[in-house]
PDB file of C-alpha atoms in Angstrom:
ATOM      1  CA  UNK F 339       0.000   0.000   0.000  1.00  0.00           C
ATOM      2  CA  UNK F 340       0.978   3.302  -0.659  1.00  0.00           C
ATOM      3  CA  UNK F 341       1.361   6.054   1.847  1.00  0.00           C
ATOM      4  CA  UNK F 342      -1.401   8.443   0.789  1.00  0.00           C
ATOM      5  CA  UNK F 343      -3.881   4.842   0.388  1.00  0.00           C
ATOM      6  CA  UNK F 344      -2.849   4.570   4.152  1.00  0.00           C
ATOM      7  CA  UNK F 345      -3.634   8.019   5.312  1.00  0.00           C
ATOM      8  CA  UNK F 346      -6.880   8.335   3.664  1.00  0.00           C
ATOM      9  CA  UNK F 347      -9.172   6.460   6.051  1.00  0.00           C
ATOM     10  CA  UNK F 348      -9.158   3.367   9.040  1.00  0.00           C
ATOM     11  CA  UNK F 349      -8.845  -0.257   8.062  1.00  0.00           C
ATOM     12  CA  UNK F 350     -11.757  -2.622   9.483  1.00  0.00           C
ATOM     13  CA  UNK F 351      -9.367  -4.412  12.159  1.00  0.00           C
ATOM     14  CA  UNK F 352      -8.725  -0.584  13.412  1.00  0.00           C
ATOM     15  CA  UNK F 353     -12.253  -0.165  13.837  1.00  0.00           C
ATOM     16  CA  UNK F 354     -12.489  -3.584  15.308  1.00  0.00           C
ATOM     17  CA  UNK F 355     -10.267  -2.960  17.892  1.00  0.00           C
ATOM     18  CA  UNK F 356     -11.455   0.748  18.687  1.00  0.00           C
ATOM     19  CA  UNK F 357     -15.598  -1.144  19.300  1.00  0.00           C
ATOM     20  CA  UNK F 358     -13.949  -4.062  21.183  1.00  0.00           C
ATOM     21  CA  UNK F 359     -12.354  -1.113  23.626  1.00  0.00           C
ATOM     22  CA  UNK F 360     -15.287   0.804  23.866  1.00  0.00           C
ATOM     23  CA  UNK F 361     -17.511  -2.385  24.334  1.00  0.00           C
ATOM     24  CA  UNK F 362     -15.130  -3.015  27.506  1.00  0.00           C
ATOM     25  CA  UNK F 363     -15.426   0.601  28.194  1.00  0.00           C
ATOM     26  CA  UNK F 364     -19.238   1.042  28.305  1.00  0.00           C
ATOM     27  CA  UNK F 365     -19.532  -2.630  30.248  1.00  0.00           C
ATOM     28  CA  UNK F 366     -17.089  -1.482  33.054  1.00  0.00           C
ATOM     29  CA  UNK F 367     -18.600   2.119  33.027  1.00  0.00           C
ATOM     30  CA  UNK F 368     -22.152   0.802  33.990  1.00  0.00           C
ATOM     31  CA  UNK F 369     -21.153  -1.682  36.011  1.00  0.00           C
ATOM     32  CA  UNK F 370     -19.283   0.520  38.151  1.00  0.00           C
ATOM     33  CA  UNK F 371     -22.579   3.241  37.742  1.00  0.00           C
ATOM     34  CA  UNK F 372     -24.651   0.189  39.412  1.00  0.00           C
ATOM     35  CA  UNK F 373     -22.209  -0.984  42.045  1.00  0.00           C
ATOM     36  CA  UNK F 374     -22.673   2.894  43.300  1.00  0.00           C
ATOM     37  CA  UNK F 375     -26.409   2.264  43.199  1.00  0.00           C
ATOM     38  CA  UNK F 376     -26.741  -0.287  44.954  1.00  0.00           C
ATOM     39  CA  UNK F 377     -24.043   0.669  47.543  1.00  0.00           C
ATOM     40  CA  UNK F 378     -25.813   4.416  47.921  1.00  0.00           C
ATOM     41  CA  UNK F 379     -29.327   2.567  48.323  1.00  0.00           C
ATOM     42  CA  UNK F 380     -27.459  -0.228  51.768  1.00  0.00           C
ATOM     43  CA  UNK F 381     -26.403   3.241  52.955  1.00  0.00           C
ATOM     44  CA  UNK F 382     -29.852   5.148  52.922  1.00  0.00           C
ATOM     45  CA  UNK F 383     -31.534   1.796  54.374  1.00  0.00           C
ATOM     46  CA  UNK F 384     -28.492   1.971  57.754  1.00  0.00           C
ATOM     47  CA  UNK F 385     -28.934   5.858  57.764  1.00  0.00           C
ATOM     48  CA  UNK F 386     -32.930   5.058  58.583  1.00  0.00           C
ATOM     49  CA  UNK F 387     -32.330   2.037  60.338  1.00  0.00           C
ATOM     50  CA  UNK F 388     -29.913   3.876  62.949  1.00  0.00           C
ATOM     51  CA  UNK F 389     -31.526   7.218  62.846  1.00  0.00           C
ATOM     52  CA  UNK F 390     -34.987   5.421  64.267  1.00  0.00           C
ATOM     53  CA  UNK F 391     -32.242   3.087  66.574  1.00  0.00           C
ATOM     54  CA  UNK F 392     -31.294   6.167  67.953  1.00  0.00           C
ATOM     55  CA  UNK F 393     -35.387   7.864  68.149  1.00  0.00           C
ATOM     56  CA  UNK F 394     -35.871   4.226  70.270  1.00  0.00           C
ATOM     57  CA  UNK F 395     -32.746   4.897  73.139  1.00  0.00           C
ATOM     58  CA  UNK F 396     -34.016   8.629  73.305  1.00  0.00           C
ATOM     59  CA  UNK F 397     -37.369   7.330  74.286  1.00  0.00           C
ATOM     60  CA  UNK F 398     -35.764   4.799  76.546  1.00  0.00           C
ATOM     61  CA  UNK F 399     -33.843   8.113  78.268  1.00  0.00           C
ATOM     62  CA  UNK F 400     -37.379   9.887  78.515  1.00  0.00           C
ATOM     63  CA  UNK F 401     -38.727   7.526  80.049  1.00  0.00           C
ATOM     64  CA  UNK F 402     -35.789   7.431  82.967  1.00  0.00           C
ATOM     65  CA  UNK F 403     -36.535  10.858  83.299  1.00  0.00           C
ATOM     66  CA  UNK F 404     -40.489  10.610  83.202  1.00  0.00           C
ATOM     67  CA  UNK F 405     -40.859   7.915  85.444  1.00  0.00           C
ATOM     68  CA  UNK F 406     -42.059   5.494  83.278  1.00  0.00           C
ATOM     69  CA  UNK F 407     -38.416   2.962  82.792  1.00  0.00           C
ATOM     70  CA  UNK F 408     -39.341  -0.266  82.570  1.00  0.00           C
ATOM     71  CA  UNK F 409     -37.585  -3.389  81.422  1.00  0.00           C
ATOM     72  CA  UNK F 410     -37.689  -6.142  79.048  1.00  0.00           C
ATOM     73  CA  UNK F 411     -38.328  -6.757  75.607  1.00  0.00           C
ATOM     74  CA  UNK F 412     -40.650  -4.918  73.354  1.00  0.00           C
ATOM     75  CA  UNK F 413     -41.068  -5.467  68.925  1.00  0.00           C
ATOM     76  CA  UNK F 414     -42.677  -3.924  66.814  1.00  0.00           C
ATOM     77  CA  UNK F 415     -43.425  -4.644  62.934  1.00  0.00           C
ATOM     78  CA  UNK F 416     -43.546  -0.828  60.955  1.00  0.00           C
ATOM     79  CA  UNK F 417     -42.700   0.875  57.986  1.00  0.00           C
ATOM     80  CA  UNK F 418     -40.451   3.022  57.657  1.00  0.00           C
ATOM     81  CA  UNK F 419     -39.781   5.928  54.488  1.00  0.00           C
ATOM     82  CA  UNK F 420     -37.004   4.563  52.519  1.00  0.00           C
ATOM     83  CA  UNK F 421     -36.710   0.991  53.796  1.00  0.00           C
ATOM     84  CA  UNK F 422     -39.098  -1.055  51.798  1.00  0.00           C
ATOM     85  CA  UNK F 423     -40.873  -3.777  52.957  1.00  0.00           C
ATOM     86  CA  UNK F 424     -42.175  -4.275  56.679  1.00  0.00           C
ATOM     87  CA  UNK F 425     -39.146  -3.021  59.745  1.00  0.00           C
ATOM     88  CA  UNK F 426     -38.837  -5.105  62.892  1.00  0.00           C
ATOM     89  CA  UNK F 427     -38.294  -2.527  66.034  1.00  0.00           C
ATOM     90  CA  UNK F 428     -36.801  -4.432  69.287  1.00  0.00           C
ATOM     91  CA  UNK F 429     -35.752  -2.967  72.151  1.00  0.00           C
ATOM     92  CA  UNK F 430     -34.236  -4.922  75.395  1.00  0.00           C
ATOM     93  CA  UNK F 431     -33.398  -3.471  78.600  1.00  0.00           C
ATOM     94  CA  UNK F 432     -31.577  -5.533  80.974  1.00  0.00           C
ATOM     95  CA  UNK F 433     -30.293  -4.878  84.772  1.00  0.00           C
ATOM     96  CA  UNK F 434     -26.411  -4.936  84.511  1.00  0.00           C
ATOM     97  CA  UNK F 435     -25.132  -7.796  87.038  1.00  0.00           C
ATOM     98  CA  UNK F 436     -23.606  -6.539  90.142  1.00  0.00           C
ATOM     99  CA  UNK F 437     -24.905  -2.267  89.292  1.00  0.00           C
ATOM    100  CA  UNK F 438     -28.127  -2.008  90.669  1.00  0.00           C
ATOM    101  CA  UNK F 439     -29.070   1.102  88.960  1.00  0.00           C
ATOM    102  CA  UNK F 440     -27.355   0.150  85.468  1.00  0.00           C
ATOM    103  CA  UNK F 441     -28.981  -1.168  82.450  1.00  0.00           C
ATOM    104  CA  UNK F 442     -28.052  -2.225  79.003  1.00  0.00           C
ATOM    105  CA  UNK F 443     -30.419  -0.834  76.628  1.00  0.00           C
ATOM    106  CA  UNK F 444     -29.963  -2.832  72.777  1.00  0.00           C
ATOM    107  CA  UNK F 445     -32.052  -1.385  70.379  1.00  0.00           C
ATOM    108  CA  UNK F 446     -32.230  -3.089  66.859  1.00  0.00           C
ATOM    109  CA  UNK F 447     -33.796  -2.302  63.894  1.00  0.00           C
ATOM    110  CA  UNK F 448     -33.818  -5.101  61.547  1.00  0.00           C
ATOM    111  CA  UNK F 449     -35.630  -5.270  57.528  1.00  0.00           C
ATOM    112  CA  UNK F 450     -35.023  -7.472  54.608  1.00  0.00           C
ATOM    113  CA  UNK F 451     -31.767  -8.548  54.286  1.00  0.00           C
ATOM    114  CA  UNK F 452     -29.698  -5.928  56.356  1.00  0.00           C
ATOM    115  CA  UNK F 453     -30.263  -4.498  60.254  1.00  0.00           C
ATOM    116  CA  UNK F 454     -28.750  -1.747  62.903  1.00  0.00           C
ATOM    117  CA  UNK F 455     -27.829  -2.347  66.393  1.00  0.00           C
ATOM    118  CA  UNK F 456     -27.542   0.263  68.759  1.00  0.00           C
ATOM    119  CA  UNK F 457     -26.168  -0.570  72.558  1.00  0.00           C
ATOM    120  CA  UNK F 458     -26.149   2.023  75.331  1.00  0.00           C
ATOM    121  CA  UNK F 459     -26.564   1.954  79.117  1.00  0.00           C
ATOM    122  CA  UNK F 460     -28.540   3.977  81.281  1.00  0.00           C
ATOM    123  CA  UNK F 461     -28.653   5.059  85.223  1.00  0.00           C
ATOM    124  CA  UNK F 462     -32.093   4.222  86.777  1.00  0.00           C
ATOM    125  CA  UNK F 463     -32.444   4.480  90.816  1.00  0.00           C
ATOM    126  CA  UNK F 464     -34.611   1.910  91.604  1.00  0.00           C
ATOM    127  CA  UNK F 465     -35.823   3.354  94.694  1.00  0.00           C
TER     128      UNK F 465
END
């Protein structure tokens, strides 16, 4: 071939080669656009999971402060905006052994396929 028949456009294995790369390209690209996705949707699910955690052990300190602190174990089935499908609420409350006015307050929040856990411990004078 002669120099100018060279210049004058792209032979088919050029072009080959350039739609294999972009092929890769693209496939990479999106898969890397849905890992992000998916990743960005686990972390809105934890950020309500632990933000209604946290709403639970507030109401746990209320109630210290209120009067009305009892223990146990208490679940709940709910919805919750952004977390589809149905949200189990628990909340336990155990006396610590050997602290009398100590308890361990756990407060889980569990859906489909993921959950948060919350532990704390709160001062309650008994008498």
């Amino acid at each position: 071939m002669s120099p100018s028949r060279r210049r004058r456009g792209v032979s088919l294995a050029e072009v080959m080669v350039a739609t294999a790369f972009m092929a890769v390209a693209v496939t990479a690209l999106l898969q890397t656009i849905w890992v992000v996705h998916e990743n960005e949707s686990v972390a809105k699910n934890r950020a309500v999971g632990l933000a209604t955690a946290e709403t639970m052990i507030a109401e746990v300190r209320t109630s210290v402060l209120d009067g009305t602190f009892v223990t146990g174990t208490t679940s709940a089935v709910v919805t919750l905006p952004g977390i589809k499908g149905n949200v189990t609420k628990t909340r336990t409350i155990t006396q610590v052994a050997s602290f009398t006015e100590l308890y361990e307050v756990v407060a889980k929040v569990a859906w489909t396929g993921d959950s948060v856990q919350l532990v704390t411990y709160v001062r309650y004078p008994d008498g």
